[in-house]
Amino acid sequence: MKPIIGITAEVKDDKSYYLSSVYSDTVLQAGGVPLLIPLIPDKDMNQLCQQIDGLIITGGEDIDPAYYGELPHPALKRITPQLDEMEFALVQKILELDKPYIGTCRGLHMLNVVMGGSLHQSIHDQREEYSFLHRQNAIRTHRSHPVKLDKKSKVFQMFQEEEFKVNSFHHQGVNRVGEGLKVAATAPDGIVEAVESENHTFIYGFQWHPEEFALIGDEPSKKLFAKFIEAAIERKNKERA
């Protein structure tokens, strides 16, 4: 049977959910079955995590800085407290179960915060170092700036490219790296662009959106999601053994 991949969505003020179809289409393309995860109470978290075989935390709003011990910066944008609470607990449980995880943009930020790291609430307002524009004004498949991969990272082993251009849609970024996470890629201005867990089987966070590239046929991005589904199948079979 195909693995079930849970995918979180943005929560709007009218209590509706928003999720671009690119996420579910990418999972389907890679051989998984996508499942939209709505807001659920903590008491149901364990059951949900037992049922899914992998998790994708998608892009979205800012994360409440209280999760990493800071007060709101004036440049902080909209936060969604209920989603923060659920995703924090969800990622904690997925890490505990060592199930495959991909976090894109906000998903990278949430992974980093759960593992004890912190964020720049606004990279252009808080970093002393020079930063170029990280929120591009272009279509989502446009590659606006380069990233460089650590050749010793697992991300490099999958992509097999040391430097390439990515899309960019964020104003927050990793500040203090979470415990057990390794920086796998950086932008020319030092912004962390990818992380990987040193203690889990398949836990990755990307500042860019590889799902956009996978869906239009980019081979390295397709390989990432293929490996994700393979890891989900292996984890599923391990539970049945």
Short mmCIF file of N, CA and C in Angstrom, two decimals, residues 23 57-61 63 101 103-111 119 134-135 140 168-172 174 193 205-211:
data_model
loop_
_atom_site.label_atom_id
_atom_site.label_comp_id
_atom_site.label_asym_id
_atom_site.label_seq_id
_atom_site.Cartn_x
_atom_site.Cartn_y
_atom_site.Cartn_z
N TYR A 23 1.48 20.89 -3.26
CA TYR A 23 1.97 19.95 -2.24
C TYR A 23 1.39 18.56 -2.45
N ILE A 57 5.30 19.95 6.62
CA ILE A 57 4.84 21.23 7.13
C ILE A 57 5.13 22.26 6.04
N THR A 58 4.11 22.97 5.61
CA THR A 58 4.21 23.83 4.45
C THR A 58 4.60 25.26 4.81
N GLY A 59 4.68 26.10 3.80
CA GLY A 59 4.93 27.52 4.02
C GLY A 59 3.71 28.18 4.64
N GLY A 60 3.88 29.41 5.12
CA GLY A 60 2.74 30.09 5.72
C GLY A 60 3.14 31.30 6.54
N GLU A 61 2.36 31.55 7.61
CA GLU A 61 2.53 32.75 8.42
C GLU A 61 3.75 32.64 9.35
N ILE A 63 5.86 32.50 12.92
CA ILE A 63 5.70 31.73 14.15
C ILE A 63 5.81 32.66 15.35
N TYR A 101 10.13 13.49 7.51
CA TYR A 101 9.61 14.86 7.59
C TYR A 101 10.30 15.74 6.57
N GLY A 103 10.06 19.94 5.82
CA GLY A 103 9.49 21.24 6.13
C GLY A 103 9.98 22.25 5.13
N THR A 104 9.06 22.99 4.51
CA THR A 104 9.46 24.02 3.56
C THR A 104 9.10 25.39 4.11
N CYS A 105 10.04 26.31 4.07
CA CYS A 105 9.86 27.68 4.53
C CYS A 105 9.44 27.70 6.00
N ARG A 106 8.16 27.96 6.30
CA ARG A 106 7.70 27.90 7.69
C ARG A 106 8.00 26.52 8.30
N GLY A 107 7.92 25.48 7.48
CA GLY A 107 8.19 24.13 7.97
C GLY A 107 9.62 23.96 8.45
N LEU A 108 10.56 24.64 7.80
CA LEU A 108 11.95 24.68 8.29
C LEU A 108 12.00 25.43 9.61
N HIS A 109 11.33 26.56 9.69
CA HIS A 109 11.35 27.38 10.90
C HIS A 109 10.76 26.61 12.09
N MET A 110 9.64 25.91 11.85
CA MET A 110 9.01 25.16 12.94
C MET A 110 9.92 24.03 13.41
N LEU A 111 10.54 23.32 12.50
CA LEU A 111 11.48 22.27 12.88
C LEU A 111 12.60 22.82 13.75
N LEU A 119 14.67 32.14 15.66
CA LEU A 119 14.53 32.73 14.34
C LEU A 119 14.87 34.21 14.35
N HIS A 134 14.82 38.38 -0.01
CA HIS A 134 14.49 36.96 0.08
C HIS A 134 13.00 36.69 -0.15
N ARG A 135 12.26 37.71 -0.48
CA ARG A 135 10.83 37.54 -0.80
C ARG A 135 10.65 38.02 -2.23
N ARG A 140 6.35 31.44 -8.76
CA ARG A 140 6.92 30.57 -7.73
C ARG A 140 7.99 29.62 -8.27
N SER A 168 12.37 31.93 -3.52
CA SER A 168 12.52 32.53 -2.18
C SER A 168 11.30 33.37 -1.83
N PHE A 169 10.61 32.97 -0.73
CA PHE A 169 9.37 33.66 -0.34
C PHE A 169 9.29 33.81 1.18
N HIS A 170 10.27 34.45 1.79
CA HIS A 170 10.27 34.53 3.25
C HIS A 170 10.89 35.83 3.73
N HIS A 171 10.53 36.24 4.95
CA HIS A 171 11.19 37.38 5.58
C HIS A 171 11.77 36.99 6.93
N GLN A 172 11.42 35.78 7.41
CA GLN A 172 12.04 35.23 8.62
C GLN A 172 13.11 34.23 8.21
N VAL A 174 16.34 31.24 9.99
CA VAL A 174 17.00 30.61 11.13
C VAL A 174 18.04 31.55 11.72
N GLU A 193 19.62 27.96 4.41
CA GLU A 193 18.68 27.57 3.37
C GLU A 193 18.22 26.11 3.47
N GLY A 205 14.67 20.28 6.49
CA GLY A 205 13.98 21.55 6.35
C GLY A 205 14.62 22.36 5.24
N PHE A 206 13.79 22.97 4.40
CA PHE A 206 14.26 23.77 3.27
C PHE A 206 13.66 25.16 3.33
N GLN A 207 14.50 26.18 3.15
CA GLN A 207 14.00 27.55 3.13
C GLN A 207 13.29 27.84 1.81
N TRP A 208 13.70 27.17 0.76
CA TRP A 208 13.04 27.34 -0.53
C TRP A 208 11.90 26.31 -0.68
N HIS A 209 11.28 26.28 -1.84
CA HIS A 209 10.13 25.41 -2.08
C HIS A 209 10.45 24.39 -3.17
N PRO A 210 11.09 23.27 -2.80
CA PRO A 210 11.45 22.26 -3.81
C PRO A 210 10.24 21.58 -4.44
N GLU A 211 9.07 21.64 -3.76
CA GLU A 211 7.88 21.02 -4.34
C GLU A 211 7.48 21.70 -5.66
#
